[in-house]
Short mmCIF file of C-alpha atoms in Angstrom, two decimals:
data_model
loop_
_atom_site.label_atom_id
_atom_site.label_comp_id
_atom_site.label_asym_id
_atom_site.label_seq_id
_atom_site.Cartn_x
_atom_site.Cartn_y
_atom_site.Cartn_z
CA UNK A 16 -58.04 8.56 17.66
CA UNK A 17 -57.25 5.00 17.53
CA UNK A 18 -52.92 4.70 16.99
CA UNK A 19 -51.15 2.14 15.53
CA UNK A 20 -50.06 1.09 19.12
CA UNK A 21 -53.38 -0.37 20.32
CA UNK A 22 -54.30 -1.95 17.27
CA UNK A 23 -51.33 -4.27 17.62
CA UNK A 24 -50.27 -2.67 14.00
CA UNK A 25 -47.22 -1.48 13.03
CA UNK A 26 -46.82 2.17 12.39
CA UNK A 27 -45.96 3.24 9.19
CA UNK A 28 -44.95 7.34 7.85
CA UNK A 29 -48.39 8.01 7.44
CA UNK A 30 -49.30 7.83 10.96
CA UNK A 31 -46.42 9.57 11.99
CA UNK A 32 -47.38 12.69 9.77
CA UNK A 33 -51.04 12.37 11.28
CA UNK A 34 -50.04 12.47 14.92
CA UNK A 35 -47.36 15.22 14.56
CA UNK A 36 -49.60 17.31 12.03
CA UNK A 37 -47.61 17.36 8.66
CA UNK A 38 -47.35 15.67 5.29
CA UNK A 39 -45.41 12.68 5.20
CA UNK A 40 -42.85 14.22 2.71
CA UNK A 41 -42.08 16.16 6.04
CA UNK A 42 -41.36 12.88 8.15
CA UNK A 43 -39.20 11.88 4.88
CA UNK A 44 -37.40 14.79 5.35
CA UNK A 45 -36.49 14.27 9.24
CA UNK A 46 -35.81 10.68 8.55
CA UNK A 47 -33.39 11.67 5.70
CA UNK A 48 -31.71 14.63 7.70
CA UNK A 49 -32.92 16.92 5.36
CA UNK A 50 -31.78 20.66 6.72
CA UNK A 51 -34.98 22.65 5.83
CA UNK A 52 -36.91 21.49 7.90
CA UNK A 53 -38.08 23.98 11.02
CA UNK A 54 -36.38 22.88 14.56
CA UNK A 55 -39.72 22.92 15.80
CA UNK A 56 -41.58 20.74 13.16
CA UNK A 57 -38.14 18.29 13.29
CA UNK A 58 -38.79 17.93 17.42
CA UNK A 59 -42.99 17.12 16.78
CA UNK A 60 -41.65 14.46 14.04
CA UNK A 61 -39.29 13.25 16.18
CA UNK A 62 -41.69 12.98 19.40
CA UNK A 63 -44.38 11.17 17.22
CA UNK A 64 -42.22 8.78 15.96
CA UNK A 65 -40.84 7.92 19.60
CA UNK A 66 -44.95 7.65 20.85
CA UNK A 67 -45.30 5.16 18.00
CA UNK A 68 -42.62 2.94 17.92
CA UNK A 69 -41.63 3.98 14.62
CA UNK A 70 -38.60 2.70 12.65
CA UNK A 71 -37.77 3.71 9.37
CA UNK A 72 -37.70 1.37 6.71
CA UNK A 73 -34.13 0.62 5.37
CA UNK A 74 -34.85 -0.34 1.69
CA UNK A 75 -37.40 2.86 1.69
CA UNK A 76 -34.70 4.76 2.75
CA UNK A 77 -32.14 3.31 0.24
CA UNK A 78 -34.67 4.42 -2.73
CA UNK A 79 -35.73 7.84 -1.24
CA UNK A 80 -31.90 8.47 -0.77
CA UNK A 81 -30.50 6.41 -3.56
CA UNK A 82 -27.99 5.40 -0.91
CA UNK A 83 -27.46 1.92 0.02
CA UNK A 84 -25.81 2.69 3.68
CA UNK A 85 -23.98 -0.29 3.34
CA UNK A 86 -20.03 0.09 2.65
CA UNK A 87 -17.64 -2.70 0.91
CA UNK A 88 -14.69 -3.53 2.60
CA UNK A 89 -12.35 -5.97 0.59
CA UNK A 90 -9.87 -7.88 2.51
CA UNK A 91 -7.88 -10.89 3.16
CA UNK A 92 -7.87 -13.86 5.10
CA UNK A 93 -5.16 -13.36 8.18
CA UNK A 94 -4.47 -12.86 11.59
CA UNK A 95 -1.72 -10.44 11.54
CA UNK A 96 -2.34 -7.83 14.24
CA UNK A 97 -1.85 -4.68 12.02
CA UNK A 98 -4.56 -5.74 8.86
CA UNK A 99 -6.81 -7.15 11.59
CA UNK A 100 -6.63 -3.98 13.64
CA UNK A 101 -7.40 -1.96 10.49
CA UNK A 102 -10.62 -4.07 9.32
CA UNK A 103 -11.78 -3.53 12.67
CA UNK A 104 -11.07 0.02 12.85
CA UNK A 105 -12.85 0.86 9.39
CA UNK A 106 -15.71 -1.56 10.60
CA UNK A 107 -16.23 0.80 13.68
CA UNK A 108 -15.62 4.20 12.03
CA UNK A 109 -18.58 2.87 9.78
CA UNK A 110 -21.22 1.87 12.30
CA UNK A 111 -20.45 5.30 14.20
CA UNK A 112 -21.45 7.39 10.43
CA UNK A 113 -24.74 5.01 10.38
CA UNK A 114 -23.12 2.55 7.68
CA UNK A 115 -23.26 -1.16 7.71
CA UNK A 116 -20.79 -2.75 5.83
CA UNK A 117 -20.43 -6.32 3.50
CA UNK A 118 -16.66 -7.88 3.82
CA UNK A 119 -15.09 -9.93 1.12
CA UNK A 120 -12.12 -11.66 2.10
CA UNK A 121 -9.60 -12.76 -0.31
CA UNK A 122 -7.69 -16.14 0.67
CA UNK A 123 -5.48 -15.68 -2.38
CA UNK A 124 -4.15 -11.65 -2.52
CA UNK A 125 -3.32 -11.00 -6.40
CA UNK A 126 -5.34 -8.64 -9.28
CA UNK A 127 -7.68 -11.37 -10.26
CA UNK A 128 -8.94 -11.33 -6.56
CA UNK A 129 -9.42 -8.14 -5.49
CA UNK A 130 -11.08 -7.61 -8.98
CA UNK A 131 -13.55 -9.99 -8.38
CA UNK A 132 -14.03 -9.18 -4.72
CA UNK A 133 -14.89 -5.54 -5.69
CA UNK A 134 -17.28 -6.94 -8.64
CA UNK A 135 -19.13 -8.79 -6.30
CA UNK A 136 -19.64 -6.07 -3.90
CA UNK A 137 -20.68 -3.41 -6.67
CA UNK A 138 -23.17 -6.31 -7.22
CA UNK A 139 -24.64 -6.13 -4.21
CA UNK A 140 -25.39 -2.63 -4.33
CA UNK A 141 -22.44 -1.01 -1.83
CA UNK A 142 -22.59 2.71 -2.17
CA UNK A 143 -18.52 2.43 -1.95
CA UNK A 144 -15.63 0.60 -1.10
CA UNK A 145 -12.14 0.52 0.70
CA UNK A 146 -9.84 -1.38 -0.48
CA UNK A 147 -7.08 -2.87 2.29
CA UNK A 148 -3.93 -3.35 0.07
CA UNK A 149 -1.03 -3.87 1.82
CA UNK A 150 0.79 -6.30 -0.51
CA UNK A 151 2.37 -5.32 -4.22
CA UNK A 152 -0.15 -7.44 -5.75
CA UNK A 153 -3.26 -5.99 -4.49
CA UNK A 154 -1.79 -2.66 -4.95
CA UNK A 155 -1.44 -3.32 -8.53
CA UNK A 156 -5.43 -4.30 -8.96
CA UNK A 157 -6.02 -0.84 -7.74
CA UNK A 158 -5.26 0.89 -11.31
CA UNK A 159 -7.82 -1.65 -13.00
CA UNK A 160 -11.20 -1.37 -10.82
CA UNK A 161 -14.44 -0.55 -12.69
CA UNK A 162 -15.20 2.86 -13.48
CA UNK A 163 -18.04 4.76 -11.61
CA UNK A 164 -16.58 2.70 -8.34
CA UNK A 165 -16.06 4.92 -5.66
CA UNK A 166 -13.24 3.43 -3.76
CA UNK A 167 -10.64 4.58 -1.68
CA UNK A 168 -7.42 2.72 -0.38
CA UNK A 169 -5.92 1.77 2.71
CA UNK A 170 -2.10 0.65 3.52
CA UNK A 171 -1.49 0.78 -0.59
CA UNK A 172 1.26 3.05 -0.65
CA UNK A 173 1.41 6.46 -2.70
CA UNK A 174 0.73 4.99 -6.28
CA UNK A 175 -1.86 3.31 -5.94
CA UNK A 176 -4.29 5.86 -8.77
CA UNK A 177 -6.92 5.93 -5.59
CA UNK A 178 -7.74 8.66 -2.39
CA UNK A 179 -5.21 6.62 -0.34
CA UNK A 180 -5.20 6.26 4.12
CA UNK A 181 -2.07 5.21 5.05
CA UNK A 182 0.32 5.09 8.27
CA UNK A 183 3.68 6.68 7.70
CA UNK A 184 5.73 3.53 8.18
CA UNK A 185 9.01 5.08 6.71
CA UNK A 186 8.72 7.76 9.77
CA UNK A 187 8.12 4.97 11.76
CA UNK A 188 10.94 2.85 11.20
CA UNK A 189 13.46 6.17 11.72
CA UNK A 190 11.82 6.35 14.73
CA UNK A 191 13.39 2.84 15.74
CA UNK A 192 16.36 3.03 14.32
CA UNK A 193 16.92 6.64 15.41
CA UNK A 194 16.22 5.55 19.00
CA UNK A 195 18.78 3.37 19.16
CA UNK A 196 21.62 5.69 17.64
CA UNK A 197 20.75 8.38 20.41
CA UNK A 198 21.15 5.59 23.24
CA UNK A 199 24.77 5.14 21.93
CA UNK A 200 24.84 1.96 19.32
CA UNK A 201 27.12 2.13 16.70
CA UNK A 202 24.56 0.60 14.27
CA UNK A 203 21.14 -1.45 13.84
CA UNK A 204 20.44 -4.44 12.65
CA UNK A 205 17.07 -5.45 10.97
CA UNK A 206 14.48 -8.23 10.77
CA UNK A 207 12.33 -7.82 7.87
CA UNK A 208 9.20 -8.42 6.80
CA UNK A 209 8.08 -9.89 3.35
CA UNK A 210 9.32 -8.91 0.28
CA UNK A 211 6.37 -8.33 -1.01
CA UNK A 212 4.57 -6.14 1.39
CA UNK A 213 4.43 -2.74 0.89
CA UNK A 214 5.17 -1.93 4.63
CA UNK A 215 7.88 -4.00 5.13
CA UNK A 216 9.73 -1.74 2.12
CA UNK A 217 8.76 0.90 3.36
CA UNK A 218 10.31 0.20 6.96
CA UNK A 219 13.25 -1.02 5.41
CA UNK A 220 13.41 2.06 3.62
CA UNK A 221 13.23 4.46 7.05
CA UNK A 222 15.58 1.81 9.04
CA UNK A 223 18.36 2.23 6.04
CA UNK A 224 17.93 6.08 5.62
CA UNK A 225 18.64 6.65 9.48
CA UNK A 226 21.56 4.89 9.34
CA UNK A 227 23.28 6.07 6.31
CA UNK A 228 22.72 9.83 7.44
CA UNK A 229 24.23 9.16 10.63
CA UNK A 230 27.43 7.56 8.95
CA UNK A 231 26.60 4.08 10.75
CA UNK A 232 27.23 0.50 8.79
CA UNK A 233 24.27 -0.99 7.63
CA UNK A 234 24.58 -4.38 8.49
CA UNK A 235 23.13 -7.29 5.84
CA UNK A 236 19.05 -7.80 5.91
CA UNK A 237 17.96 -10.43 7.72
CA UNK A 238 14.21 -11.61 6.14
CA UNK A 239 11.19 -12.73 8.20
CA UNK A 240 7.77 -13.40 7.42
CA UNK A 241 6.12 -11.63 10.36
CA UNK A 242 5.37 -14.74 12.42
CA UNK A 243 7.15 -15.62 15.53
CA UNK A 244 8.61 -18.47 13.90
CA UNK A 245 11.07 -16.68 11.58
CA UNK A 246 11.72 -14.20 14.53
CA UNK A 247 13.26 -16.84 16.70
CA UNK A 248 15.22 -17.88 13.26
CA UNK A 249 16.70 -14.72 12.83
CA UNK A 250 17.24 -14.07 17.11
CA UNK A 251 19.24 -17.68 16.60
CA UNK A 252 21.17 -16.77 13.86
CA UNK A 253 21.94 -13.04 15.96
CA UNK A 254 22.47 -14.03 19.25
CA UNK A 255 26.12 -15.59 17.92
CA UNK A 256 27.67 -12.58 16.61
CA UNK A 257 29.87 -10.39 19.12
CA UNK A 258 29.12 -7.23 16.37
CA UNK A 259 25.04 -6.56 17.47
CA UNK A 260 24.09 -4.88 19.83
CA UNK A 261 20.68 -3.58 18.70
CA UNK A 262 17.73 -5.05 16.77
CA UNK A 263 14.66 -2.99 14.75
CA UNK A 264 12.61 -5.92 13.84
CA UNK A 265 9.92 -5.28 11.76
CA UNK A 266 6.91 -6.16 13.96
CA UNK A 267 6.20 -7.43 17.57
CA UNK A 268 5.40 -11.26 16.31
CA UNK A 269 8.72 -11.63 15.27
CA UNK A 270 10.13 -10.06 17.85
CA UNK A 271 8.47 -12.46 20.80
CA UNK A 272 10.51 -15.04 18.90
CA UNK A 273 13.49 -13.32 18.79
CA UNK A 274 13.45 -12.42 22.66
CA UNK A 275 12.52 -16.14 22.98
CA UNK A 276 15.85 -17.48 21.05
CA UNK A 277 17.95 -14.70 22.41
CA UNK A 278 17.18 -15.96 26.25
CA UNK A 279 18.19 -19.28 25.40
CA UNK A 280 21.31 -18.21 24.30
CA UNK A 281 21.97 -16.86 27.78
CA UNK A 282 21.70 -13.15 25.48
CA UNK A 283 20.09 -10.20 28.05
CA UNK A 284 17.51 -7.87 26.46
CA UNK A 285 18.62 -5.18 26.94
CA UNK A 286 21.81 -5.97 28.59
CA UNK A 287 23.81 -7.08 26.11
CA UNK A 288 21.06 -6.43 22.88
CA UNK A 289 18.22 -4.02 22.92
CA UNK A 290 15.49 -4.58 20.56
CA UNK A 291 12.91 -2.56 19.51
CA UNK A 292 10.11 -3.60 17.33
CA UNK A 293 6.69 -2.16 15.37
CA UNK A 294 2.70 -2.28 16.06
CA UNK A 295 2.07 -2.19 19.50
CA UNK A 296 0.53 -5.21 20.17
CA UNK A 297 -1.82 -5.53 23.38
CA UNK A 298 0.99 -8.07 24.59
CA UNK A 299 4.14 -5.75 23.85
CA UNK A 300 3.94 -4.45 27.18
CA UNK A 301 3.34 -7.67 29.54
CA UNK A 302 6.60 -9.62 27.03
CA UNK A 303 10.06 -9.79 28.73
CA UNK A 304 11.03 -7.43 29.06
CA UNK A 305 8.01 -5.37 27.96
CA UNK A 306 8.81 -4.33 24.75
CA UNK A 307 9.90 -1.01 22.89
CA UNK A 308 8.27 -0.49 19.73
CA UNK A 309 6.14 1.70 17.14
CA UNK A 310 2.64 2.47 17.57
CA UNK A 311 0.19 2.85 14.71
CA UNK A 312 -3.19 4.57 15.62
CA UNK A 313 -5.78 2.01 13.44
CA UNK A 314 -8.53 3.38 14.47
CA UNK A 315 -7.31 6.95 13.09
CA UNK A 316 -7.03 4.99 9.69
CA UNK A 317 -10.61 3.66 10.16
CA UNK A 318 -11.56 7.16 10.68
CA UNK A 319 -9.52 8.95 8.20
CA UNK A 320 -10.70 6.00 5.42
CA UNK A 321 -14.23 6.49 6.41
CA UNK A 322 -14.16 10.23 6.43
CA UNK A 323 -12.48 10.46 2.56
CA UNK A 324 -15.04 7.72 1.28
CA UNK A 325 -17.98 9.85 2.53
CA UNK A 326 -16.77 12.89 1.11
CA UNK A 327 -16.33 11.43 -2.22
CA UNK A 328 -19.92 10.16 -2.01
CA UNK A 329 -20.93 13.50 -0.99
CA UNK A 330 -19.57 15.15 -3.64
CA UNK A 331 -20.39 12.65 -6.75
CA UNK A 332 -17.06 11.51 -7.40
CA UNK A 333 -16.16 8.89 -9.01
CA UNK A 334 -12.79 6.85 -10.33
CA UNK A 335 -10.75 9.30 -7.91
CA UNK A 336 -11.67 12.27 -8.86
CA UNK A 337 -14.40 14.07 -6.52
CA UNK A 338 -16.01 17.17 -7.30
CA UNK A 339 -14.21 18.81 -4.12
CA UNK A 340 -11.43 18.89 -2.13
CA UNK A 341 -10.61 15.22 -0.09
CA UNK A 342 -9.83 15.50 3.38
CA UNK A 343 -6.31 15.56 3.97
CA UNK A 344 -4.65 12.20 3.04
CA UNK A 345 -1.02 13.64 4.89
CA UNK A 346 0.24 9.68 6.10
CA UNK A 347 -0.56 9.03 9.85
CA UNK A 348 1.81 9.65 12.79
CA UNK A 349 2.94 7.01 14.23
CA UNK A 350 4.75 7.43 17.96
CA UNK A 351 7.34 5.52 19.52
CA UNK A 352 6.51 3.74 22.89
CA UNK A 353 9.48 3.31 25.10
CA UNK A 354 9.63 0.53 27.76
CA UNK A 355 12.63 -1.78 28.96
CA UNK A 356 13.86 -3.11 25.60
CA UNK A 357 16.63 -0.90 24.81
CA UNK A 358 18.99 0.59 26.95
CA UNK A 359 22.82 1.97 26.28
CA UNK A 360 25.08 -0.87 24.47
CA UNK A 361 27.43 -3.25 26.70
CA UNK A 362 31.58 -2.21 27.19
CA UNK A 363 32.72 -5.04 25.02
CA UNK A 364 30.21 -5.81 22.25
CA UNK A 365 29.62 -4.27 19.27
#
């Protein structure tokens, strides 16, 4: 018999079913993963295909399976560490389940955008979508997306009407603050994030809890808009008052600039003001000194996003509400990494 191979010609299903010795609804059926199909017949399929050359046709595929494999991701344009991180762990946990995916980013983040952002990719024919909504506004746009969507959210707190993914960033910040108390300081001071972010009020939220049940001052906010920049704004403005002698700043950006202003003030980290900080940036541990602060596990939310997005599809749900149980959407652990940061306050300070 002639194959495909030596003829210069592609193979198609047909000659995969003729070399291997079975219909071609068979080969459908081992391309598709279809269980009843015999281990033996599945390894003749399998061994024909690899003689040939063959590969499966995607849009074939997408019709036999009325699946896509293509995911929608909608984001927004930024280079913050922690929404970065998460794009790239969802884009990873997709790849590894056989999914492409099709990214919108939004340069503006209110309801009109991530409305039209998820339009456009039910347009294109994604078989779902995750929504990353860290800020109020595209929280909000969560309650109006188009029904028969199948979408799940990440980073959109616990109202957000959607299967949500989320890193528990309340736990985290008591983490921090808690840290702190237990090395001896009185009380903690905080840098914020934006008032509009979601995690920012939630960290807020942890850092104030801690303190009130342990009977410790909570000293007045001090806001920052998670760059550098407003870190070394808010290190200036701290590294004058006798009263602090420890700092939970809301992410590691902010606090590189705050170490930064502190040393020129002749201030010692953690001599006379230990800081710690949240993310876990690659850098955190190579700053000086390295830095103490919060770890969240993104690729865990890549995972965990992935997982509940494919169950819903798997079970026919649609506008939240699959036909069975969701794997568990319990917030993720984060852990608190320890380096030279903090250390026991100064005799004389505070």
């Amino acid at each position: 018999m002639t194959t495909p191979s030596r003829t210069g010609r592609p193979a198609v299903m047909t000659d995969v079913a003729r070399l291997a010795g079975v219909s071609h609804q068979t080969v459908s059926r081992v391309i598709n993963g279809h269980p009843r199909v015999r281990p033996e017949t599945r390894d003749r399929v399998v061994r024909a295909m690899a003689e040939l050359s063959y590969r499966p046709n995607a849009m074939a595929r997408a019709l036999a399976s009325r699946r896509s494999r293509v995911l929608g991701v909608v984001s927004f344009d930024t280079i913050l560490f922690g929404p970065a991180s998460t794009l790239l762990g969802i884009e990873r946990a997709a790849r590894a389940a056989g999914y492409g995916v099709s990214i919108v980013t939004l340069e503006k983040v209110d309801r009109r955008g991530v409305l039209s952002a998820v339009e456009a990719l039910e347009g294109q024919g994604v078989d779902g979508v995750i929504i990353i909504a860290p800020q109020m506004a595209a929280a909000a746009a969560l309650h109006s997306l188009p029904r028969g969507m199948t979408a799940v959210a990440v980073e959109a707190g616990q109202d957000s009407g959607l299967p949500s993914v989320a890193v528990d960033q309340v736990t985290g910040a008591r983490l921090a603050v808690a840290h702190l108390l237990e090395l001896g300081h009185r009380t903690v001071w905080h840098v914020s994030g934006p008032s509009d972010w979601l995690e920012a009020g939630d960290r807020i939220i942890g850092w104030r809890q801690t303190l009130e049940e342990a009977g410790a001052a909570v000293p007045p906010i001090i806001a920052g808009d998670w760059s550098a920049r407003s870190g070394y704004a808010a290190g200036t403005a701290l590294a004058g008052n006798p009263d602090v002698t420890a700092v939970f700043v809301a992410n590691d950006q902010m606090a590189l600039g705050l170490l930064r202003a502190l040393h020129e003030r002749g201030v010692r980290v953690p001599a006379d003001i230990s800081v710690v900080a949240f993310d876990d940036i690659p850098e955190a541990e190579f700053m000086l000194p390295p830095l103490t602060t919060v770890r969240q596990d993104f690729d865990e939310v890549g995972r965990r996003g992935m997982a509940t997005l494919l169950q819903l599809l798997d079970a026919g749900g649609r506008d939240g509400q699959p036909a069975v149980a969701l794997p568990s959407t319990t917030p993720i652990q984060p852990t608190l990494v320890v380096r030279q940061s903090t250390a026991a306050p100064p005799a004389g300070r505070g």
